Short mmCIF file of C-alpha atoms and ligand atoms in Angstrom, two decimals:
data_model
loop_
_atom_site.label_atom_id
_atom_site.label_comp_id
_atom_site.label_asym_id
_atom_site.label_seq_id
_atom_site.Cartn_x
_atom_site.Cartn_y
_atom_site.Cartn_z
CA UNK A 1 1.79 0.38 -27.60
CA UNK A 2 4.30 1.97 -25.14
CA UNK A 3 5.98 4.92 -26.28
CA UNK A 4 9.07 5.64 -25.22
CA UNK A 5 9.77 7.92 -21.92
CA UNK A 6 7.03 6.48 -20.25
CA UNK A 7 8.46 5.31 -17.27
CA UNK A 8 10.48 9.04 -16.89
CA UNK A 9 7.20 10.51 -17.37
CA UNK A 10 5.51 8.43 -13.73
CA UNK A 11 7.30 10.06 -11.89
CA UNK A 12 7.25 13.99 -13.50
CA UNK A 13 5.43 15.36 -10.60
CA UNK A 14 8.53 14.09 -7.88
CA UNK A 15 11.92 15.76 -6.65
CA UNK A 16 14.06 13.04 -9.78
CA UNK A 17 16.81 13.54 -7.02
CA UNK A 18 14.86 12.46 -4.20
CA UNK A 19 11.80 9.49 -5.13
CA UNK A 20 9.74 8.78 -2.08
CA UNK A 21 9.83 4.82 -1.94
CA UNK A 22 6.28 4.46 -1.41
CA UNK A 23 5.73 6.65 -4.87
CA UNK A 24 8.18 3.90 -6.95
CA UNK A 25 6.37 1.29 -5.13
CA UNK A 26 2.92 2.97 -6.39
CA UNK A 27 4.61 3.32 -9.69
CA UNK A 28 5.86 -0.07 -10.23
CA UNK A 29 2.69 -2.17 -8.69
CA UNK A 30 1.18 -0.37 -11.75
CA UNK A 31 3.18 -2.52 -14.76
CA UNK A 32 2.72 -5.70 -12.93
CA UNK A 33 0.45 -8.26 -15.24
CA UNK A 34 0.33 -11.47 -13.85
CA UNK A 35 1.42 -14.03 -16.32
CA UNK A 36 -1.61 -15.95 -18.28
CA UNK A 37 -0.57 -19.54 -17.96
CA UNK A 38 -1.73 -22.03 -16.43
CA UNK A 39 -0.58 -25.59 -15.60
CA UNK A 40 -2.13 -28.43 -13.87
CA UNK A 41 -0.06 -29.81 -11.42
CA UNK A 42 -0.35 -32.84 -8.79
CA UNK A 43 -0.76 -31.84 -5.04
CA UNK A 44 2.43 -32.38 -3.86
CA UNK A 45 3.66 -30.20 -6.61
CA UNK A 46 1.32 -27.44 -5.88
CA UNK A 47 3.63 -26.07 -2.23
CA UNK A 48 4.91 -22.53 -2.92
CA UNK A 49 2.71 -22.46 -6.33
CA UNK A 50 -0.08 -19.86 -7.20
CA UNK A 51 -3.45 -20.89 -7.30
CA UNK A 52 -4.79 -19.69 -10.75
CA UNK A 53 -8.66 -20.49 -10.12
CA UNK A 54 -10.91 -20.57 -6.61
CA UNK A 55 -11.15 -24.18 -5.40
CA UNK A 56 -14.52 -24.84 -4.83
CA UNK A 57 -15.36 -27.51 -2.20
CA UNK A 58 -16.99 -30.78 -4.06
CA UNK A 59 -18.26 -32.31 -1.02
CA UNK A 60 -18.61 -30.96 3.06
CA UNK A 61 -15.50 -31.85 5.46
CA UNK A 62 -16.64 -33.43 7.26
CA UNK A 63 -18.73 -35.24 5.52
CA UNK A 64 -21.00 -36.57 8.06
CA UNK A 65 -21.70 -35.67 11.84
CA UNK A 66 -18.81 -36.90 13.94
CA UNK A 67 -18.18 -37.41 17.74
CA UNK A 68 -15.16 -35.05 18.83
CA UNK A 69 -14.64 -37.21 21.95
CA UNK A 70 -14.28 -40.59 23.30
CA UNK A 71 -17.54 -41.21 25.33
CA UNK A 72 -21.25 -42.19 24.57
CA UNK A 73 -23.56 -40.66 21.90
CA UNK A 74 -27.52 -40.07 22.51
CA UNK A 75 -30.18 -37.94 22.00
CA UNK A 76 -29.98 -34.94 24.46
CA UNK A 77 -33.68 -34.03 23.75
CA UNK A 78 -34.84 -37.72 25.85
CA UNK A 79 -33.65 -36.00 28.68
CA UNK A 80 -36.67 -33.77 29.50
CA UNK A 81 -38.09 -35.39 32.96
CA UNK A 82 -36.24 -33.06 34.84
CA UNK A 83 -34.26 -35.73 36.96
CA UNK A 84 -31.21 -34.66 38.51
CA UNK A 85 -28.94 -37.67 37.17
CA UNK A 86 -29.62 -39.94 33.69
CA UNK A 87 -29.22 -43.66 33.10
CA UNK A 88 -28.84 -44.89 29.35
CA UNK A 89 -28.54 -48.74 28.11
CA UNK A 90 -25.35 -49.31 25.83
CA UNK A 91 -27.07 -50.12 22.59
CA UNK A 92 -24.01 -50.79 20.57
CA UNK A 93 -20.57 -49.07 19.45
CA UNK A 94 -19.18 -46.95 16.70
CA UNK A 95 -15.75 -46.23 15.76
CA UNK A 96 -14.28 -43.84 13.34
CA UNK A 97 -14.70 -45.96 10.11
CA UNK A 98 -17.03 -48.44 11.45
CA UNK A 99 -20.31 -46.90 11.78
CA UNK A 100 -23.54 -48.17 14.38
CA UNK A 101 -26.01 -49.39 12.17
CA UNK A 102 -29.88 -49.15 13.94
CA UNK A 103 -32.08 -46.25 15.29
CA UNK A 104 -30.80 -45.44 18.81
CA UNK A 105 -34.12 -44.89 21.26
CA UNK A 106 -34.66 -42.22 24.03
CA UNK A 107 -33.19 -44.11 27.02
CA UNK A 108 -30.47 -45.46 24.75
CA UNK A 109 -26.57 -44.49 24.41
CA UNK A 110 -24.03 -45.68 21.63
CA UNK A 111 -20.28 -46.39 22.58
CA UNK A 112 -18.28 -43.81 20.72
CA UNK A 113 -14.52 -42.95 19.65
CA UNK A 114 -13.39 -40.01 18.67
CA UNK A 115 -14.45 -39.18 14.52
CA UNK A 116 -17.45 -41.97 14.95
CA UNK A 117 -20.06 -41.38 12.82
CA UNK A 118 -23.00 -39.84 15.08
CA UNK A 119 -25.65 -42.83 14.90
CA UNK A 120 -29.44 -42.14 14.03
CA UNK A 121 -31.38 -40.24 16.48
CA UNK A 122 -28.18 -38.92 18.49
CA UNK A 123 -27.35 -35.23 18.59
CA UNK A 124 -24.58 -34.96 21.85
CA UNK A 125 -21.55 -37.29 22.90
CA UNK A 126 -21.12 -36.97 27.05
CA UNK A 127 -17.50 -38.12 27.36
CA UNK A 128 -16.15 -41.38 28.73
CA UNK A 129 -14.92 -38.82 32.01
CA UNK A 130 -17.86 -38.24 33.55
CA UNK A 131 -20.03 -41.09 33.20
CA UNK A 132 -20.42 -43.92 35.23
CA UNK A 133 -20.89 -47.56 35.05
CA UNK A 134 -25.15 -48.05 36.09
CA UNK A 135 -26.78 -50.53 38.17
CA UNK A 136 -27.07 -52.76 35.02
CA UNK A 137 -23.50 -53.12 34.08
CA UNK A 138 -25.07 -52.00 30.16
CA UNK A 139 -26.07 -48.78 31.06
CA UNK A 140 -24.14 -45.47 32.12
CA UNK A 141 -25.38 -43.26 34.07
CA UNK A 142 -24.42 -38.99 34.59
CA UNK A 143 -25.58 -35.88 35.53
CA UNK A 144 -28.72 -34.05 33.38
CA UNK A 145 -26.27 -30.84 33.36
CA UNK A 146 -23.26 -32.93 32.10
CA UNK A 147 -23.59 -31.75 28.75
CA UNK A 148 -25.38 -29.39 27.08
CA UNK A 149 -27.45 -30.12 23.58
CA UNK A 150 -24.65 -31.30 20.75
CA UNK A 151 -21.94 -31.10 22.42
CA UNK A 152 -18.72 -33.25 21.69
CA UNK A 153 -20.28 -33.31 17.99
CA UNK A 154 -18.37 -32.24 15.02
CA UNK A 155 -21.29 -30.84 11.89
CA UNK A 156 -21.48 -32.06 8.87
CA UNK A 157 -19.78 -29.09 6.60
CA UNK A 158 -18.47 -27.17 9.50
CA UNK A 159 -14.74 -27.16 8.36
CA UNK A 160 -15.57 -26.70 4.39
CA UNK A 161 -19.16 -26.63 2.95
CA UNK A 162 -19.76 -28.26 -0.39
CA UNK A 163 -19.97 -25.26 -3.12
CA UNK A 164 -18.02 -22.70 -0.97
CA UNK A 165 -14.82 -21.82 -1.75
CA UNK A 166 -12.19 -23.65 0.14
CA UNK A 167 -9.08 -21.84 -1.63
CA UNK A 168 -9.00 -18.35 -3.49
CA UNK A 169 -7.13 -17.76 -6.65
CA UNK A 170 -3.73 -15.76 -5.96
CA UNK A 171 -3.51 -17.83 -2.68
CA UNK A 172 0.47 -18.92 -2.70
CA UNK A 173 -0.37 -22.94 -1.61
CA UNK A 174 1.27 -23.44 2.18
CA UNK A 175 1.36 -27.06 3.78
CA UNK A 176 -2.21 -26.54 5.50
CA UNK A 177 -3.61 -25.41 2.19
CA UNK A 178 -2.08 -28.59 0.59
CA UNK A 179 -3.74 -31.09 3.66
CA UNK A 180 -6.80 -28.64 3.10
CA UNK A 181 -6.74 -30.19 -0.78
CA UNK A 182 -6.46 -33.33 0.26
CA UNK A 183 -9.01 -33.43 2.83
CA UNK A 184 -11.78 -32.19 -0.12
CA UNK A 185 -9.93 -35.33 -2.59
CA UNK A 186 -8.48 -33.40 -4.77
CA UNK A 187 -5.77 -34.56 -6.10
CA UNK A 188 -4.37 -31.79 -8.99
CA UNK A 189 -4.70 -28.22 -9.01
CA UNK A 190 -4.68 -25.16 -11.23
CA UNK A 191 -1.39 -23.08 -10.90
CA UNK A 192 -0.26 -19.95 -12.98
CA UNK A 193 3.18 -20.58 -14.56
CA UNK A 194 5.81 -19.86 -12.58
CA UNK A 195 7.75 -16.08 -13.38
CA UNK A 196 10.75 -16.37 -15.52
CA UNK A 197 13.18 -14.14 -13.98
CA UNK A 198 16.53 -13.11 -15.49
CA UNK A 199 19.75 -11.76 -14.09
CA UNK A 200 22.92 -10.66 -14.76
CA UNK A 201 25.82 -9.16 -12.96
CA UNK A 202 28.02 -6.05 -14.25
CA UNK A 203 31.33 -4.89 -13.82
CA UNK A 204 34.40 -5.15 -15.35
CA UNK A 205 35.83 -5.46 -11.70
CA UNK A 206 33.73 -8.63 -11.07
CA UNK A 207 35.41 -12.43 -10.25
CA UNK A 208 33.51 -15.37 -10.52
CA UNK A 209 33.40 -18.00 -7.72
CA UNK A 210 36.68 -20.37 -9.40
CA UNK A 211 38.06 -17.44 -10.91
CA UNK A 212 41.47 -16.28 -9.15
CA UNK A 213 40.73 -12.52 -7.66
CA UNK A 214 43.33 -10.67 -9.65
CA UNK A 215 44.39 -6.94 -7.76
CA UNK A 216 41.72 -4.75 -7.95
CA UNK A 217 38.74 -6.99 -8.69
CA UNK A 218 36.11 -8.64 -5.97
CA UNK A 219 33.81 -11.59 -6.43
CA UNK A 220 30.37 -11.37 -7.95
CA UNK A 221 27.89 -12.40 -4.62
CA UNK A 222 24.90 -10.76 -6.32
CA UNK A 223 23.95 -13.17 -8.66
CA UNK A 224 24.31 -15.80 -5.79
CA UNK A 225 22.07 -12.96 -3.27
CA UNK A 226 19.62 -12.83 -6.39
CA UNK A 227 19.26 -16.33 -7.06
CA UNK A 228 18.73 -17.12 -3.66
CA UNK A 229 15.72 -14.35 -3.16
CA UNK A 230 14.33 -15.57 -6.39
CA UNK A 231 14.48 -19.17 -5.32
CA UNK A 232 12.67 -18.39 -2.14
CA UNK A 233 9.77 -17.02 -3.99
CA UNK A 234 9.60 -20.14 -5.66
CA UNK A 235 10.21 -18.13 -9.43
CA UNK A 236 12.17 -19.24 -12.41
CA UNK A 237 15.32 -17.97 -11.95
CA UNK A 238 17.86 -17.57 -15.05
CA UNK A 239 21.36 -16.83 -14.56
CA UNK A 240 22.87 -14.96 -17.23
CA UNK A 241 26.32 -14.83 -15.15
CA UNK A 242 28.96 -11.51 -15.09
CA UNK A 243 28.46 -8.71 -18.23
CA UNK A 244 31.76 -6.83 -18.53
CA UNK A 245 30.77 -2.35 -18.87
CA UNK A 246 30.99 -3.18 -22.25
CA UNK A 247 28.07 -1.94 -24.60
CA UNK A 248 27.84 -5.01 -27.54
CA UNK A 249 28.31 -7.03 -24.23
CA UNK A 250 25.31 -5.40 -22.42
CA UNK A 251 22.87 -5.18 -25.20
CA UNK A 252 22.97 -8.84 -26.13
CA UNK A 253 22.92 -10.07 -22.88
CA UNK A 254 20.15 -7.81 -22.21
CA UNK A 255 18.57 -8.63 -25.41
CA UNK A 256 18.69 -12.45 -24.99
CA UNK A 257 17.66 -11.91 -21.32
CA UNK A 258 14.23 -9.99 -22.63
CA UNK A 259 13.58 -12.91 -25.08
CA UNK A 260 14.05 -15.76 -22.28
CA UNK A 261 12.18 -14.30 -19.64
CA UNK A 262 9.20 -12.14 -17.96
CA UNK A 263 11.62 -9.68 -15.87
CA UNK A 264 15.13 -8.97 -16.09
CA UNK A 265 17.17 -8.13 -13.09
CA UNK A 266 20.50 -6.07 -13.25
CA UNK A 267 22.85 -5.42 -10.71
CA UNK A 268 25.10 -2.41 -11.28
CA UNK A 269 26.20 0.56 -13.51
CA UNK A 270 23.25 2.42 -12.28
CA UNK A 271 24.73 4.86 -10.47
CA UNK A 272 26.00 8.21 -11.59
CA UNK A 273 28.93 8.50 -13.99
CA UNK A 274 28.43 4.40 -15.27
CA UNK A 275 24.76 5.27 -15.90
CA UNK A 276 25.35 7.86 -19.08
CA UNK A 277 26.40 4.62 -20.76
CA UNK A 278 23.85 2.52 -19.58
CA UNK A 279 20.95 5.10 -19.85
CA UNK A 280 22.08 5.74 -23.92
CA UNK A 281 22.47 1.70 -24.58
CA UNK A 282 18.66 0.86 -22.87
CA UNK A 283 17.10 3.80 -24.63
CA UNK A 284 18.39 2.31 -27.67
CA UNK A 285 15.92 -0.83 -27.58
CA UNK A 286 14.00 -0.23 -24.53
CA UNK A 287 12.33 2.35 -21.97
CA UNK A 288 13.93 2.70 -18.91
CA UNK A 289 14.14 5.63 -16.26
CA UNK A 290 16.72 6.18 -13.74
CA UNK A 291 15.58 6.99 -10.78
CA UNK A 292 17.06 8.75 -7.59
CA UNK A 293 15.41 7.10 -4.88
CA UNK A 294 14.45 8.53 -1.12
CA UNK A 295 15.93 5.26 0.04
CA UNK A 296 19.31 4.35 1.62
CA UNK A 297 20.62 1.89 1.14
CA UNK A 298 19.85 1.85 -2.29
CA UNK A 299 19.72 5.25 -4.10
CA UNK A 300 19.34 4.59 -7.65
CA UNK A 301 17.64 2.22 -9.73
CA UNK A 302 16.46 1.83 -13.08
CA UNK A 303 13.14 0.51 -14.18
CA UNK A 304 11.54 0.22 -17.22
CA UNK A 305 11.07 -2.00 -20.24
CA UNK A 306 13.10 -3.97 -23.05
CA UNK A 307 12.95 -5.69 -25.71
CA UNK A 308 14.14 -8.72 -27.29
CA UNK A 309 14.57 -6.64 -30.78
CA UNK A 310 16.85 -3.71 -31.83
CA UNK A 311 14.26 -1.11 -30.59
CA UNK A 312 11.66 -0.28 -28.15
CA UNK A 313 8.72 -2.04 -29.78
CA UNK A 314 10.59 -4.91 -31.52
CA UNK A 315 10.41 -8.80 -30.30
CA UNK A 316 9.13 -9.96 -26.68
CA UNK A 317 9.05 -7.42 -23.57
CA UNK A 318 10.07 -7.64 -20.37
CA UNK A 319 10.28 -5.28 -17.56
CA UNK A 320 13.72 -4.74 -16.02
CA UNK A 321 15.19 -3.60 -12.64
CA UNK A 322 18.71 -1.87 -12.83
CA UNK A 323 19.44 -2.03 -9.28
CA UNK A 324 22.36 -1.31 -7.47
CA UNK A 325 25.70 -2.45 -7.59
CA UNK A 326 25.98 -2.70 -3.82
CA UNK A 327 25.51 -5.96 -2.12
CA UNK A 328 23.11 -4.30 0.65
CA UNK A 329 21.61 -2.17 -1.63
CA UNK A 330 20.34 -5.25 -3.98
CA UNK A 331 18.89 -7.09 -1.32
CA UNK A 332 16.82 -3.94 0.44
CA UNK A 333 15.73 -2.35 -3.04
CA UNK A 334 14.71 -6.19 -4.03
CA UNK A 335 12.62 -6.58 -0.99
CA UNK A 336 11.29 -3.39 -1.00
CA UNK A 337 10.48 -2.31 -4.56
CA UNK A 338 11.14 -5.53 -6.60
CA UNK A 339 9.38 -8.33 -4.51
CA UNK A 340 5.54 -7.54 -4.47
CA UNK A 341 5.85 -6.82 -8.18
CA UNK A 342 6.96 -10.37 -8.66
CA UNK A 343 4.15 -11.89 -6.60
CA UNK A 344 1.63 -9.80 -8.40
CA UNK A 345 3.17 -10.92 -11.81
CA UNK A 346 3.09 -14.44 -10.57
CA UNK A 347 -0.86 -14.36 -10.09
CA UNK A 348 -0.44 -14.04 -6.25
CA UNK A 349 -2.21 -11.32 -4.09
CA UNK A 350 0.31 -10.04 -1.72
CA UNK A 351 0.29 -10.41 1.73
CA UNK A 352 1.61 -6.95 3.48
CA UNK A 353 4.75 -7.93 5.34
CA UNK A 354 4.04 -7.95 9.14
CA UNK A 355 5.80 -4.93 11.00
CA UNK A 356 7.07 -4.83 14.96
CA UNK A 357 7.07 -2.07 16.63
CA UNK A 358 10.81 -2.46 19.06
CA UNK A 359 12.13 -0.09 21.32
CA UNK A 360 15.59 0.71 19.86
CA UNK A 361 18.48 -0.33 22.30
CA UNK A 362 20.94 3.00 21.38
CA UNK A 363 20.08 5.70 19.08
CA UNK A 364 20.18 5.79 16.04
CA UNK A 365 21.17 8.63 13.59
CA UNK A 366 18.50 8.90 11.24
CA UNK A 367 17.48 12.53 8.69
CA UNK A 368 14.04 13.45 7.53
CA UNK A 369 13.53 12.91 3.71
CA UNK A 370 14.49 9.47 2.99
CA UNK A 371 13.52 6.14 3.82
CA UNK A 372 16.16 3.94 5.45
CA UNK A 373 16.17 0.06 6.05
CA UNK A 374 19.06 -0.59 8.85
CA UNK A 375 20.26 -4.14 9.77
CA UNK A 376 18.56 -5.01 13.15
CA UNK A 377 19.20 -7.91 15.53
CA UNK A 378 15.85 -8.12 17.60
CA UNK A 379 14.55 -9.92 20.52
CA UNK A 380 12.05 -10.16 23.75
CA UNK A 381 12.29 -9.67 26.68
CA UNK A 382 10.87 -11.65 29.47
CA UNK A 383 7.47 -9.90 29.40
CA UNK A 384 7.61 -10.34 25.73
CA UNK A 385 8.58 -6.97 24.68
CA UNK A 386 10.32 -6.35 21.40
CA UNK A 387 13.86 -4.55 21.56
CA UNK A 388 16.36 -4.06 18.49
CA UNK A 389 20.11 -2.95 18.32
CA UNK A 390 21.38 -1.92 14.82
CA UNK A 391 24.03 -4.27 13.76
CA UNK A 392 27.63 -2.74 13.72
CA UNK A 393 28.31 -0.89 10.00
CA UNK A 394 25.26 0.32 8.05
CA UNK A 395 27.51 0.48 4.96
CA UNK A 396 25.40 -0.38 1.70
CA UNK A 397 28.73 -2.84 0.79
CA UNK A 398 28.71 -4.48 4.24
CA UNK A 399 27.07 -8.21 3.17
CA UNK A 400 28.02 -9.38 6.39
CA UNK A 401 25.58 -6.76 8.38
CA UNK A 402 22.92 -8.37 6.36
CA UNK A 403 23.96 -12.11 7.54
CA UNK A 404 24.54 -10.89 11.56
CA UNK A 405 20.97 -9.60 11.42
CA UNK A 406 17.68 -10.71 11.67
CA UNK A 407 15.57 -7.68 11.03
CA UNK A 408 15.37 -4.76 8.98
CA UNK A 409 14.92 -1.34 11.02
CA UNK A 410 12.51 0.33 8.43
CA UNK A 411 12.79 3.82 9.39
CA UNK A 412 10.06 6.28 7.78
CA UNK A 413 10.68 8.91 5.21
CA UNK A 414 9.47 12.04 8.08
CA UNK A 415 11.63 9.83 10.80
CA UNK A 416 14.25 11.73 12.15
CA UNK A 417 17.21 11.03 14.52
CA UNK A 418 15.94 7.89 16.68
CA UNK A 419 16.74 8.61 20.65
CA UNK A 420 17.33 4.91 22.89
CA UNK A 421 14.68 3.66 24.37
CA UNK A 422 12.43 4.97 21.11
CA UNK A 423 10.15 2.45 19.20
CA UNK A 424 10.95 1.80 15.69
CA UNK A 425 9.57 -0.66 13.14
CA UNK A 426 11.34 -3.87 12.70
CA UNK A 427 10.50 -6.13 9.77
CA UNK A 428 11.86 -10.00 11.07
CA UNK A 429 13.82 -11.73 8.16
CA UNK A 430 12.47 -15.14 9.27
CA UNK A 431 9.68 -15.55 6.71
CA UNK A 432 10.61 -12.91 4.27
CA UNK A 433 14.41 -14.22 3.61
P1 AMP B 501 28.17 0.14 -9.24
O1 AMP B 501 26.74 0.36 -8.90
O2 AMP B 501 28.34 -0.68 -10.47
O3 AMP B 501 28.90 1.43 -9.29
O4 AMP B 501 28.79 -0.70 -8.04
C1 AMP B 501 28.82 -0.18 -6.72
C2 AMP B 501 29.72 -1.01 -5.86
O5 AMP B 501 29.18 -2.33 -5.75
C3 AMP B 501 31.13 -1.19 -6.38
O6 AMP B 501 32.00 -1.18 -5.27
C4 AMP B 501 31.10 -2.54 -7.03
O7 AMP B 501 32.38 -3.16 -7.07
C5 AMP B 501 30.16 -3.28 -6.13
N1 AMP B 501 29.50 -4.35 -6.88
C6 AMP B 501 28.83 -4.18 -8.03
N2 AMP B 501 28.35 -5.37 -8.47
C7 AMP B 501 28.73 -6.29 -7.55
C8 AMP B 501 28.54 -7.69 -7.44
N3 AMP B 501 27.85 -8.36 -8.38
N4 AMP B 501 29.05 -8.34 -6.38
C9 AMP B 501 29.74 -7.65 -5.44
N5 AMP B 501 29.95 -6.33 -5.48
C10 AMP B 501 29.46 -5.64 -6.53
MG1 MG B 502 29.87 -1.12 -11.82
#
């Protein structure tokens, strides 16, 4: 049983003004449980899923020796007289699917093609290229160093042996994994359940997409920026739509979002002033702490736990993310505190995101004490060197410096200013967005 205050209490021994990112990621990693679940699911069906068991290989791939080359199969150990060039007789042909039935002897060859299966008695395939046609126009002959002992042979078991395991559970199933499935026959899988993740907008300022944009309000792109990162991670994603600052308004939606789903996702009235009214209402039935984070863009967040019921305790649980109002600000505190718990809840064992290191093409103003995540546009160069320019305006509203980019400048919490010419680490979109 939780008691309540637990999630203010992680982070007693920090500056509450000033969390170090990599402490909330520390802190968060730890209330990730993967969901139970399981379903059984046909291959096709399986891309982008979570494998919820190891797949252990039923049979070896290949299943029998194999020729990796078009040429001639026989047994490399005949050729032990020492004589400089070899002549074999043509005892018969083997394609893939069509195997040479028959013992080959010493001073025998066996046509092959490529994925033949190796015929009794032959260990090496010399290919087609360097043989030629002997005196008898059934026999080859080539040079004793053509080839060395199994060469051009493909081993039984040497992609997957039978009883290893091909797959690992937590693996998130890619297209080679699928073909890797396929090649051991199997045709259904094991996958966890896929995370149920609700979200809401607030604002009383907030238009939706259809709505006319009245003075003084903007349109909601959040819940479109949320559904779209929750999409790509292949999760459940539940639109609750646009809660007005409104507290009967916020608790129900919260409420029904707690009993409909493993995370909830909020985006605004976090920050200071609009969180006294947010901080009393998820007290009420839940335990959440704000937190100041180290991090721009992206300074506060809220993170905790609710309930379905009228009090911390009461109904189903879920754990909840108050982030930002700011369009910039939701997608870098998503990505950077909000993603690997997801995976991890989903069964899947993170992969860390890979990081470039880029020489920055103009410096970049940068203070000590807080981890930033500028919008990048990287390249190479001709010698394959990677360079980055910040895009234009690094405000946390700016959507359109997250479209014109294709990188996130992750700039250290000890980082100070950044001079041209210096390296920095770039994190590429491609794959992560
Ligand atoms: P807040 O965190 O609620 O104070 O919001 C910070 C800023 O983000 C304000 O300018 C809001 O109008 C803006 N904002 C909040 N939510 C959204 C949203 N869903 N879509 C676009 N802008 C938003
Ligand atoms: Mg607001």
């Amino acid at each position: 049983m939780t008691t309540q205050n637990e999630f203010s209490r992680c982070v007693a021994q920090y500056d509450p003004h000033a969390l170090p990112v990599s402490a909330a990621q520390a802190i968060v990693r730890e209330w990730a449980a993967p969901v139970a679940a399981v379903e059984r699911v046909a291959l096709r069906d399986a891309l982008d899923r979570v494998l919820a068991a190891d797949v252990m290989s039923p049979i070896d791939v290949p299943s029998h020796d194999n020729s990796a080359m078009d040429g001639y199969a026989f047994n490399h150990a005949a050729l032990t007289n020492g004589a400089p060039a070899v002549e074999l007789t043509i005892a018969g042909k083997a394609f893939a699917g069509h195997p040479f039935v028959g013992r080959v002897g010493a001073a025998q060859c066996v046509r092959v093609m490529t994925g033949a299966s190796m015929p009794d008695g032959c260990d090496t395939v010399v290919p087609q290229e360097v043989v030629e046609r002997g005196a008898d126009p059934a026999s080859i002959t080539f040079s004793a160093d053509a080839v060395g002992q199994g060469a051009n042979c493909r081993l039984a078991g040497e992609d997957l042996a039978r009883g290893h395991a091909a797959l690992r559970a937590g693996r998130v199933i890619r297209a080679s994994d699928l073909g890797l499935l396929a090649s051991l026959g199997i045709g259904e899988v094991n996958v966890r359940r896929r995370l149920r993740v609700a979200f809401f907008s607030t604002g009383d300022e907030l238009r939706s997409v259809g709505e006319p944009l009245d003075p003084g309000s903007v349109y909601d792109s959040n819940r479109y920026t949320l559904f779209a990162m929750l999409r790509r991670l292949n999760l459940d994603a539940l639109d609750l739509g646009v809660i007005r600052d409104e507290p009967a308004a916020l608790e129900s939606a919260l409420r029904s979002a707690a009993a409909n789903a493993d995370v909830v996702l909020t985006s605004g009235g976090v920050s200071v002033g609009e969180a006294d009214f947010t901080r009393q209402l998820l007290q009420t039935f839940g335990d959440v702490a704000f937190w100041s984070l180290a991090m721009r863009p992206g300074r506060p967040l809220a993170f905790g736990r609710v309930w379905s019921g009228d009090r911390p305790g009461a109904g189903r649980p879920a754990l909840f993310f108050g982030l930002p109002g700011n369009p910039v600000a939701v997608m870098v505190t998503f990505y950077q505190i909000v993603r690997e718990v997801l995976l991890l809840m989903s069964g899947a064992t993170p992969q860390p995101l890979p990081v470039i290191r880029a020489a920055s093409r103009q410096p970049i103003a940068k203070r000590a004490g807080r981890t930033e995540f500028q919008r990048g546009i990287a390249g190479q160069d001709a010698k394959g060197d990677w360079h980055v320019t910040p895009t234009g305006s690094q405000g946390s509203g700016v959507l359109s410096s997250m479209s014109e980019a294709n990188c996130f400048i992750a700039l250290g919490h000890d980082e100070g200013e950044i001079a041209e010419g210096e390296r920095v680490s770039i994190m590429l979109f491609d794959g992560l967005i």
